[in-house]
Structure formats: C-alpha cells, structure tokens
Coordinates of C-alpha atoms in Angstrom, one line a residue:
Chain F
M107 CA 16.6 21.3 3.7
A108 CA 14.0 21.5 0.9
S109 CA 14.1 23.5 -2.2
L110 CA 12.2 24.0 -5.5
Q111 CA 14.1 25.7 -8.4
D112 CA 11.8 27.0 -11.2
V113 CA 9.5 24.0 -10.8
S114 CA 6.5 23.6 -13.1
K115 CA 4.0 20.8 -13.1
V116 CA 1.5 20.2 -15.9
F117 CA -1.3 17.7 -15.6
E118 CA -3.1 16.1 -18.6
K119 CA -6.8 16.0 -17.8
G120 CA -8.5 14.3 -20.8
S121 CA -8.0 16.6 -23.8
R122 CA -7.0 19.7 -21.7
T123 CA -3.8 20.5 -19.7
V124 CA -3.7 22.1 -16.3
K125 CA -0.7 24.0 -15.1
A126 CA -0.6 23.2 -11.3
L127 CA 2.8 24.9 -10.7
D128 CA 4.4 27.5 -12.9
G129 CA 8.1 28.3 -12.2
V130 CA 8.0 28.1 -8.5
S131 CA 11.2 28.6 -6.6
F132 CA 11.8 28.7 -2.8
T133 CA 14.0 27.1 -0.1
V134 CA 13.1 26.0 3.4
N135 CA 16.2 26.5 5.5
R136 CA 17.4 24.5 8.4
G137 CA 15.3 25.2 11.5
E138 CA 12.9 27.3 9.6
A139 CA 9.1 27.0 9.6
V140 CA 7.4 28.1 6.4
G141 CA 3.7 28.4 5.8
L142 CA 2.4 27.9 2.3
L143 CA -0.9 29.6 1.7
G144 CA -3.2 29.7 -1.2
P145 CA -6.8 28.9 -2.3
N146 CA -7.9 25.5 -3.4
G147 CA -6.2 24.4 -6.6
S148 CA -3.3 26.9 -6.2
G149 CA -0.7 24.1 -6.1
K150 CA 0.0 23.7 -2.4
T151 CA -0.6 19.9 -2.3
T152 CA 1.3 19.4 -5.6
T153 CA 4.3 21.2 -4.1
V154 CA 4.3 18.9 -1.1
R155 CA 3.8 15.8 -3.3
I156 CA 6.7 16.8 -5.6
L157 CA 9.0 17.2 -2.6
L158 CA 8.0 13.7 -1.4
G159 CA 8.6 12.1 -4.8
L160 CA 4.9 11.3 -5.3
R161 CA 4.8 13.6 -8.3
K162 CA 7.4 14.4 -10.9
A163 CA 8.0 18.0 -11.8
T164 CA 7.4 18.6 -15.5
S165 CA 10.4 21.0 -15.4
G166 CA 12.7 22.5 -12.8
R167 CA 14.3 20.8 -9.9
A168 CA 13.0 19.8 -6.5
S169 CA 15.3 18.5 -3.8
V170 CA 15.3 17.5 -0.2
S171 CA 18.6 17.5 1.6
A172 CA 17.2 16.6 5.1
G173 CA 18.4 13.3 6.5
K174 CA 15.0 12.3 7.9
V175 CA 11.7 13.5 6.5
G176 CA 8.4 13.2 8.3
F177 CA 5.2 14.1 6.5
V178 CA 1.4 14.3 6.9
L179 CA -0.6 14.4 3.7
D180 CA -4.2 15.6 3.5
L181 CA -5.1 11.9 3.4
P182 CA -4.9 9.4 6.3
A183 CA -2.0 6.9 6.7
L184 CA -3.5 4.9 9.5
Y185 CA -5.7 1.8 9.2
P186 CA -9.1 2.4 10.9
Q187 CA -9.5 -1.3 11.8
L188 CA -6.2 -1.5 13.8
T189 CA -5.4 0.1 17.1
L190 CA -3.3 3.2 17.2
A191 CA -0.4 1.2 18.8
R192 CA -0.6 -1.5 16.0
N193 CA -0.6 1.2 13.3
L194 CA 2.4 3.0 14.8
E195 CA 4.2 -0.3 15.4
F196 CA 3.8 -1.0 11.7
Y197 CA 5.2 2.4 10.6
A198 CA 8.0 2.2 13.2
D199 CA 9.1 -1.2 11.8
L200 CA 8.7 0.1 8.2
L201 CA 10.8 3.1 8.9
Q202 CA 13.3 1.1 11.1
V203 CA 12.6 3.2 14.2
P204 CA 12.8 1.6 17.7
R205 CA 9.3 1.0 19.1
S206 CA 10.2 3.0 22.2
A207 CA 9.6 6.1 20.0
I208 CA 5.9 5.2 19.8
D209 CA 5.1 5.8 23.5
R210 CA 7.2 9.0 23.5
R211 CA 5.5 10.5 20.4
L212 CA 2.0 9.5 21.6
G213 CA 2.8 11.4 24.8
D214 CA 4.0 14.4 22.8
V215 CA 0.6 14.6 21.1
G216 CA -1.4 13.8 24.2
L217 CA -2.7 10.4 22.9
R218 CA -0.9 8.0 25.2
G219 CA -4.2 6.9 26.8
E220 CA -5.6 6.1 23.3
A221 CA -2.9 3.6 22.2
E222 CA -5.2 0.6 22.4
S223 CA -8.2 2.4 20.7
R224 CA -9.0 1.6 17.1
V225 CA -8.1 4.5 14.9
G226 CA -11.6 4.3 13.3
E227 CA -13.1 5.2 16.7
L228 CA -10.9 8.3 17.3
S229 CA -12.2 11.8 16.8
L230 CA -11.0 13.8 13.8
G231 CA -8.7 15.9 16.1
M232 CA -7.2 12.7 17.6
K233 CA -6.7 11.3 14.2
K234 CA -4.8 14.4 13.1
R235 CA -2.6 14.3 16.2
A236 CA -2.0 10.6 15.6
E237 CA -0.9 11.4 12.1
I238 CA 1.5 14.0 13.5
A239 CA 2.8 11.3 16.0
R240 CA 3.4 9.0 13.1
A241 CA 5.2 11.7 11.2
L242 CA 7.4 12.4 14.2
L243 CA 8.4 8.8 14.8
T244 CA 11.7 9.1 13.0
D245 CA 12.7 12.4 14.8
P246 CA 12.7 14.1 11.4
D247 CA 14.9 17.0 10.4
L248 CA 12.1 18.2 8.0
L249 CA 8.4 18.0 8.4
L250 CA 6.1 18.4 5.3
L251 CA 2.6 19.0 6.5
D252 CA -0.4 19.3 4.1
E253 CA -3.3 21.0 5.7
P254 CA -2.6 19.7 9.2
T255 CA -5.2 21.8 10.9
S256 CA -8.1 21.4 8.5
G257 CA -11.3 20.2 10.2
L258 CA -9.9 20.6 13.7
D259 CA -11.8 22.4 16.5
P260 CA -10.0 25.4 18.2
E261 CA -8.8 23.3 21.1
A262 CA -7.3 20.6 18.8
Q263 CA -5.7 23.3 16.7
A264 CA -4.1 24.8 19.8
A265 CA -2.8 21.4 20.8
L266 CA -1.4 20.8 17.3
R267 CA 0.3 24.3 17.2
A268 CA 2.0 23.5 20.6
V269 CA 3.4 20.3 19.2
L270 CA 4.7 22.0 16.0
R271 CA 6.2 24.9 17.9
A272 CA 8.0 22.4 20.2
E273 CA 9.4 20.8 17.1
V274 CA 10.5 24.1 15.6
E275 CA 12.3 24.9 18.9
R276 CA 14.1 21.5 18.6
G277 CA 15.5 22.7 15.3
V278 CA 13.1 20.9 12.9
S279 CA 12.3 22.6 9.6
I280 CA 8.7 22.7 8.6
L281 CA 6.8 23.4 5.4
M282 CA 3.1 23.6 6.2
T283 CA 0.3 24.2 3.8
S284 CA -2.9 25.7 5.1
H285 CA -5.9 27.9 4.4
D286 CA -5.7 29.1 8.0
L287 CA -3.8 32.4 8.3
Y288 CA -3.9 32.4 12.1
N289 CA -2.3 28.9 12.6
V290 CA 0.3 29.7 10.0
Q291 CA 1.3 32.9 11.7
K292 CA 1.4 31.2 15.1
V293 CA 3.7 28.4 13.9
C294 CA 5.7 29.8 11.0
G295 CA 8.4 32.3 10.6
R296 CA 7.9 32.9 6.9
V297 CA 4.8 32.9 4.7
L298 CA 4.6 32.0 1.0
V299 CA 1.5 32.6 -1.0
L300 CA 0.6 30.6 -4.2
R301 CA -2.0 31.7 -6.7
H302 CA -2.8 29.7 -9.9
G303 CA 0.5 27.8 -9.4
R304 CA 2.7 30.9 -9.2
L305 CA 4.5 32.1 -6.1
V306 CA 3.1 35.6 -5.6
A307 CA 4.3 36.5 -2.0
D308 CA 7.2 35.5 0.2
E309 CA 7.4 37.5 3.5
P310 CA 8.8 37.0 7.0
A311 CA 5.9 36.4 9.4
A312 CA 7.5 38.7 11.9
N313 CA 6.7 41.7 9.6
L314 CA 3.0 40.9 9.7
D315 CA 0.4 41.2 12.4
P316 CA -2.8 39.2 11.8
A317 CA -4.3 42.1 9.8
G318 CA -1.1 42.4 7.9
L319 CA -1.1 38.7 7.0
E320 CA -4.7 38.9 5.8
A321 CA -3.9 42.0 3.8
L322 CA -0.9 40.2 2.2
Y323 CA -3.0 37.2 1.4
L324 CA -5.8 39.3 -0.1
H325 CA -3.4 41.4 -2.1
A326 CA -1.7 38.2 -3.4
M327 CA -5.1 37.0 -4.5
G328 CA -5.6 40.2 -6.4
R329 CA -8.4 41.5 -4.1
P330 CA -8.5 44.7 -2.1
A331 CA -7.7 44.3 1.7
Chain W
M250 CA 10.7 -4.8 4.7
I251 CA 8.7 -7.5 2.9
G252 CA 8.3 -9.3 6.2
I253 CA 6.9 -6.2 7.9
L254 CA 4.5 -5.6 5.1
V255 CA 3.4 -9.2 5.1
R256 CA 2.7 -9.1 8.9
K257 CA 0.6 -6.0 8.3
E258 CA -1.4 -7.7 5.5
L259 CA -2.1 -10.7 7.7
R260 CA -3.1 -8.5 10.6
L261 CA -5.6 -6.6 8.4
L262 CA -6.8 -9.9 6.8
T263 CA -7.7 -11.3 10.2
A264 CA -9.4 -8.0 11.1
T265 CA -11.4 -7.8 7.9
S266 CA -11.7 -11.2 6.1
A267 CA -11.1 -14.0 8.7
V268 CA -14.4 -15.8 7.9
A269 CA -13.8 -15.7 4.1
L270 CA -10.3 -17.0 4.7
V271 CA -11.5 -20.0 6.8
L272 CA -14.3 -20.7 4.2
D273 CA -11.7 -20.7 1.3
V274 CA -9.5 -23.1 3.1
L275 CA -12.4 -25.4 4.0
L276 CA -13.6 -25.3 0.4
V277 CA -10.3 -26.8 -0.7
G278 CA -10.8 -29.5 1.9
L279 CA -14.2 -30.1 0.5
G280 CA -12.6 -30.6 -2.9
L281 CA -10.2 -33.2 -1.5
S282 CA -13.1 -35.0 0.1
A283 CA -15.0 -35.0 -3.2
V284 CA -11.9 -36.5 -5.0
M285 CA -11.4 -39.2 -2.3
T286 CA -15.1 -40.0 -2.1
L287 CA -15.3 -40.5 -5.9
G288 CA -12.5 -43.1 -5.6
R289 CA -14.4 -44.8 -2.8
L290 CA -17.6 -44.9 -4.8
Q291 CA -15.7 -46.3 -7.8
A292 CA -14.4 -49.1 -5.6
L293 CA -17.8 -49.9 -4.1
A294 CA -19.4 -50.0 -7.6
G295 CA -16.7 -52.3 -8.8
V296 CA -15.5 -49.9 -11.4
P297 CA -11.7 -50.2 -11.9
Q298 CA -10.0 -47.3 -10.3
G299 CA -7.8 -45.3 -12.6
G300 CA -6.6 -41.8 -13.0
D301 CA -4.4 -39.7 -10.9
R302 CA -6.3 -38.4 -7.8
F303 CA -3.5 -36.1 -6.7
A304 CA -3.4 -34.4 -10.1
L305 CA -7.2 -34.0 -10.0
F306 CA -6.9 -32.5 -6.5
A307 CA -4.1 -30.2 -7.6
V308 CA -6.2 -28.9 -10.6
L309 CA -9.1 -28.4 -8.3
S310 CA -7.0 -26.5 -5.8
F311 CA -5.6 -24.4 -8.5
G312 CA -9.1 -23.4 -9.6
L313 CA -10.0 -22.6 -6.0
A314 CA -6.8 -20.6 -5.5
S315 CA -8.5 -17.8 -7.5
M316 CA -10.8 -17.3 -4.4
F317 CA -7.7 -16.5 -2.3
L318 CA -6.9 -13.7 -4.7
S319 CA -9.9 -11.7 -3.6
L320 CA -8.9 -11.9 0.1
T321 CA -6.8 -8.7 0.1
G322 CA -9.4 -6.9 -2.0
P323 CA -11.0 -5.0 1.0
T324 CA -7.5 -3.8 2.2
A325 CA -6.4 -2.8 -1.3
L326 CA -9.6 -0.8 -1.8
L327 CA -9.2 0.9 1.6
E328 CA -5.6 1.8 0.8
R329 CA -6.5 3.3 -2.6
T330 CA -9.6 5.2 -1.6
T331 CA -8.4 6.7 1.7
G332 CA -4.9 7.7 0.6
I333 CA -3.0 5.2 2.9
L334 CA -1.3 4.0 -0.3
D335 CA 0.0 7.5 -1.1
N336 CA 1.4 7.9 2.4
Q337 CA 3.2 4.5 2.2
L338 CA 4.5 5.4 -1.3
G339 CA 6.0 8.5 0.3
M340 CA 8.0 6.2 2.7
V341 CA 9.5 3.7 0.2
A342 CA 12.0 4.0 -2.5
S343 CA 9.9 2.0 -5.0
P344 CA 6.4 0.5 -5.0
R345 CA 7.8 -3.1 -5.3
P346 CA 7.8 -4.1 -1.6
L347 CA 4.2 -2.9 -1.2
L348 CA 3.0 -4.9 -4.2
V349 CA 5.1 -8.0 -3.7
A350 CA 4.1 -8.3 0.0
K351 CA 0.4 -8.5 -1.1
A352 CA 1.2 -11.3 -3.6
V353 CA 3.3 -13.1 -1.1
V354 CA 0.4 -13.2 1.3
L355 CA -2.0 -14.5 -1.4
V356 CA 0.5 -17.2 -2.5
G357 CA 1.3 -18.2 1.0
L358 CA -2.3 -18.7 1.9
A359 CA -3.2 -20.7 -1.2
W360 CA 0.0 -22.8 -1.0
A361 CA -0.4 -23.5 2.8
S362 CA -3.9 -24.7 2.0
L363 CA -2.7 -27.0 -0.8
V364 CA 0.1 -28.4 1.5
L365 CA -2.3 -28.9 4.4
W366 CA -4.9 -30.8 2.3
T367 CA -2.4 -32.8 0.4
G368 CA -1.1 -34.0 3.7
V369 CA -4.6 -34.9 4.7
G370 CA -5.1 -36.6 1.4
V371 CA -1.9 -38.7 1.9
A372 CA -3.0 -39.6 5.4
W373 CA -6.6 -40.4 4.3
A374 CA -5.3 -42.7 1.5
A375 CA -3.0 -44.5 4.0
A376 CA -5.8 -45.0 6.5
T377 CA -8.3 -46.3 3.9
G378 CA -6.0 -48.2 1.6
Q379 CA -6.9 -46.0 -1.3
E380 CA -4.4 -44.5 -3.8
F381 CA -4.0 -40.7 -3.7
V382 CA -0.5 -40.3 -5.3
P383 CA 0.0 -42.9 -8.0
A384 CA 3.0 -45.3 -7.5
G385 CA 6.0 -43.8 -9.3
A386 CA 4.5 -40.3 -9.4
W387 CA 5.8 -39.0 -6.0
G388 CA 8.6 -37.0 -7.6
R389 CA 6.2 -35.4 -10.0
S390 CA 3.7 -34.7 -7.3
L391 CA 6.4 -33.2 -5.0
L392 CA 7.5 -30.9 -7.9
V393 CA 3.9 -29.8 -8.4
V394 CA 3.4 -29.0 -4.7
A395 CA 6.8 -27.5 -4.1
V396 CA 7.4 -25.5 -7.3
L397 CA 4.8 -25.5 -10.1
Y398 CA 1.7 -24.7 -7.9
P399 CA 3.3 -21.8 -5.9
A400 CA 5.0 -20.4 -9.1
A401 CA 1.7 -20.5 -11.0
V402 CA -0.3 -18.9 -8.1
A403 CA 2.5 -16.3 -7.7
L404 CA 2.1 -15.5 -11.4
L405 CA -1.7 -15.0 -11.0
S406 CA -1.3 -13.1 -7.7
L407 CA 1.4 -10.7 -9.0
C408 CA -0.7 -10.0 -12.1
H409 CA -3.8 -9.5 -10.0
V410 CA -2.1 -7.1 -7.6
F411 CA -0.2 -5.2 -10.4
V412 CA -3.3 -4.7 -12.5
G413 CA -5.4 -3.8 -9.5
Y414 CA -3.1 -1.0 -8.4
M415 CA -1.7 0.3 -11.7
V416 CA -4.7 0.1 -14.0
P417 CA -7.8 -0.6 -11.9
K418 CA -10.0 0.5 -14.8
L419 CA -8.7 -2.4 -16.8
A420 CA -9.0 -4.9 -14.0
P421 CA -12.2 -6.6 -15.2
I422 CA -10.7 -7.2 -18.7
A423 CA -7.4 -8.3 -17.2
N424 CA -9.2 -10.8 -15.0
I425 CA -10.5 -12.5 -18.1
G426 CA -6.9 -12.7 -19.3
L427 CA -5.9 -14.1 -16.0
F428 CA -8.7 -16.7 -16.3
A429 CA -7.3 -17.7 -19.7
V430 CA -3.8 -18.1 -18.2
T431 CA -5.4 -20.2 -15.5
F432 CA -7.2 -22.3 -18.0
V433 CA -4.0 -23.1 -19.9
L434 CA -2.2 -24.0 -16.7
F435 CA -5.1 -26.2 -15.7
S436 CA -4.9 -28.0 -19.0
N437 CA -1.2 -28.5 -18.6
L438 CA -1.7 -30.1 -15.2
V439 CA -4.6 -32.2 -16.5
N440 CA -2.4 -33.5 -19.2
L441 CA 0.1 -34.5 -16.6
S442 CA -2.5 -36.5 -14.8
G443 CA -3.1 -38.6 -17.9
S444 CA 0.5 -39.4 -18.7
L445 CA 3.7 -39.7 -16.9
S446 CA 5.8 -39.9 -20.0
A447 CA 9.2 -38.3 -20.6
W448 CA 7.4 -35.7 -22.8
S449 CA 5.1 -34.7 -19.9
R450 CA 8.1 -34.3 -17.7
W451 CA 9.7 -31.9 -20.2
D452 CA 6.4 -30.1 -20.6
L453 CA 6.2 -29.7 -16.8
A454 CA 9.8 -28.4 -16.6
A455 CA 9.2 -26.0 -19.5
T456 CA 5.9 -24.7 -18.1
T457 CA 7.6 -24.2 -14.7
G458 CA 10.5 -22.3 -16.3
V459 CA 8.2 -20.0 -18.2
V460 CA 6.1 -19.3 -15.2
L461 CA 9.2 -18.5 -13.0
A462 CA 10.6 -16.3 -15.7
V463 CA 7.3 -14.3 -16.0
V464 CA 7.2 -14.0 -12.1
A465 CA 10.7 -12.7 -12.1
G466 CA 9.8 -10.2 -14.9
L467 CA 6.8 -8.9 -13.0
V468 CA 8.8 -8.5 -9.8
W469 CA 11.4 -6.5 -11.7
L470 CA 8.7 -4.4 -13.4
M471 CA 7.2 -3.5 -10.0
G472 CA 10.6 -2.0 -9.0
I473 CA 10.6 0.5 -11.9
V474 CA 7.1 1.7 -12.2
S475 CA 6.6 5.3 -11.2
K476 CA 5.1 6.1 -7.8
E477 CA 3.2 8.9 -9.5
R478 CA 1.5 6.4 -11.8
M479 CA 0.6 4.2 -8.9
A480 CA -0.7 7.0 -6.7
D481 CA -2.9 8.4 -9.5
P482 CA -3.7 5.5 -11.9

C-alpha cells in the first residue's frame, strides 16, 4: 500500500542543513493500521508529506500503490467562510466523487446536522471530524493521517477512534502519526517510533499493553522507562 | 477540473470581496462616463472632436484591470497561511490547475467588465449621436476587445498569481516589473488610438502574438514547477 525504502530527506535552512529523515524504511500493508510516533521534529510529518508527493525524498524511494488515497494533514483543507456542505461539494467535484458520498460520510463522522454550518463556526473537534469526512469521500484504500487527534477533547477523540476503527474493519490501510500513545494503541496494529529522523522501533501493538507502549516509546527516546 | 476550481474561486470571492468587486466594475463605468462626458464638453465648447474614444476607454480599462488582480488576494493569503493550499496540492498531479483557475477568474472579471461597459459606450454613443468607435475602426476595436485585452490581462494575471505563490517574497519587486509591462502595453494601445495605419495593425498583431506566446509559456511553466517548491516557497 505505502512504502519507504531507505528514504532520507535533507532540508537547507539558510547556511545549515537539517536531516529530517535518515534512511527510513517501512511498509504499510493492505488492511494494516500503523501508528507513527515520535517527538516534535522527529520526521513524522515529513514522512507523510513525502508519501503524498508534497516533499521529494533526497535519497531512497517512497511509493504508494493504493488506488485511492485519503489524507488529513496537520493543516486544514476546509474554507472557513463556506459551509461544510459547500466545502465537501468542492472536494467531491475535484476528486470526481458522486455528491451522494457527502451525506454518507457526514453521517459516519456524526456531522450530518452541521452540513449547512460555516466551517469557521464549528468547534475544533467538529473540524477534525469534518476533515476525516473529506478524506473518506473517495472511499480510500489508504488513509494518511497527520496528528488527527491533536487538540481534541476525550469525547471527540473517542468518536474519531470509532470512525477509524470502522475503516480498518472495512479493510482500509492507515498510517497515522501522533504524540498520543493511547489513541495509537486503540486504532493501530503496529507501532513505529521515529527519533531524529531515524526509525528506532517497529513493534506489533498486540505485544504491548499501555505500559509496554510507553516503555517502548521512552526506550526509543533513549530514556529509562 | 479548471471549471470546478473557477466555481470555488467565484464562491469565495462573493463570500469575501463582493463589495470590492462591485466597486471595481463601477469604477470602469465611471471611466467610460468620463470619456464620453469629455467628448460632450468638447462639442458644447465648439472644440472639434477628434481622437479615438474607444482606444482611450480601452487604455483606461486596462489600467483599472490591475484592481481586479487584487480580488483573489484574501483567498490566496488564506490558502497559503492555513495550509489549504498544501492539502489541495496533495490532490492534484501538478499545481497548474490551481494557479490557472485563479488567473481565469481575474481575466474573466476584468474582461466581462470591459465588454459590459464597451456595450454601454456603443449604446450611449448611438443614443446621443456621439462617436465612440471611430468609423473604419470597428475591426481594430473588436480585435482589442476580443483578443488583445484578454490576452494582456491574462499575462498580468498569470504573472501575478505565479509570483504570488512561488516567490511571495519577491512579489513587491515583481509588481514593479508588472507595472512596467502594463505601461508598455498601454503605450502600444495609445499609439493605436492615434493612427490606424498599416504599421499600427502590424504592431497590434505582433504585440498580440508576443503576449499570447508568453501566456502559453507561463501556463506550460505552471505544469512543471515542483509541488514542494509551491508548498514551501
């Protein structure tokens, strides 16, 4: 579905260079949900952007073999001045998806009643769910999610987890970056940890209880559990 | 895809800059009324009427077209600062449709305004017995309205959009360059108003050809620029 083979990415920042990714390799298989953990600046967002073609790998190879890819960046895609329905109509047309998908996906994320609300007037949790609805419009085979739960209250996080788990049960592959160990463990079957652009852990989530996941993360960060 | 993006631009324009749009269109009408009133005053004062009012109006409209260029500014700023642009770049194969759609909207608005007020000018002249388009210059005037004006505004719009998205830090300097281009095109049109010779027709054809070639080049360039460059200028 999605794979990185020895991918490195170097950014030029003025006179200095920053290595955002350093020889990262992993594959997200069909129907697999993978959580990508790591502190700020570890290369999570760069990984997602490389898979979406928004960044070019300095070396190595990134490929996506999924037919349809849905994604949520850590930045909004919806125009605050327009209603949720108008926004989704625009993206449905752009992605050549029947408009009937809008009502179905708004129902999936519990926002059918907000279709005629301006996006700017929605709460943060509603906006995040709206972004998920947008990403699901095409019935994607692969979902790339960058920090989908950040800034959400526990109730909104639970609603989002339910939506994502339903997609995994439907056979959708997911690569989800997060700082939130709990949400990753509840949604994903496998956990990757990035540190300073290097992949330092790759474990099945089934092997880890919440304490085990925290211990894995802290160990990967070079700190005692 | 361009049609979908154009509809979105117009929807956002009406949501954010409807008043500015109406004022810009009315200002072009004000320009027409100034041109026609000048002719009327000349007649009342017994001054022989000369010159080419249509060319004067076209030059004036071209100058005012630069106002239309700023209309999509708020949307462009929103898209860049919030990350909406990054999201859309993730959905398209190349940035070209996103950029061209913005230019199409700007050209369409400026052109529609010119066509509207040229029609009003022709009707005004017919109703008052004044001359708006000189006798024998209908073909030239039609060429200006149908080809040269939209091509020249397309050139300015494409440059404006391209520079604004790819090298926003250079936009102020680029705008000076755009003004220079505008000035040259103005001069060309003003020359046409003074002479309808064979030379001016060749000049007009050559200018139109150059402008169309540059427009085609810019559209081609928009298809090959990297999405990474545009997402992080």
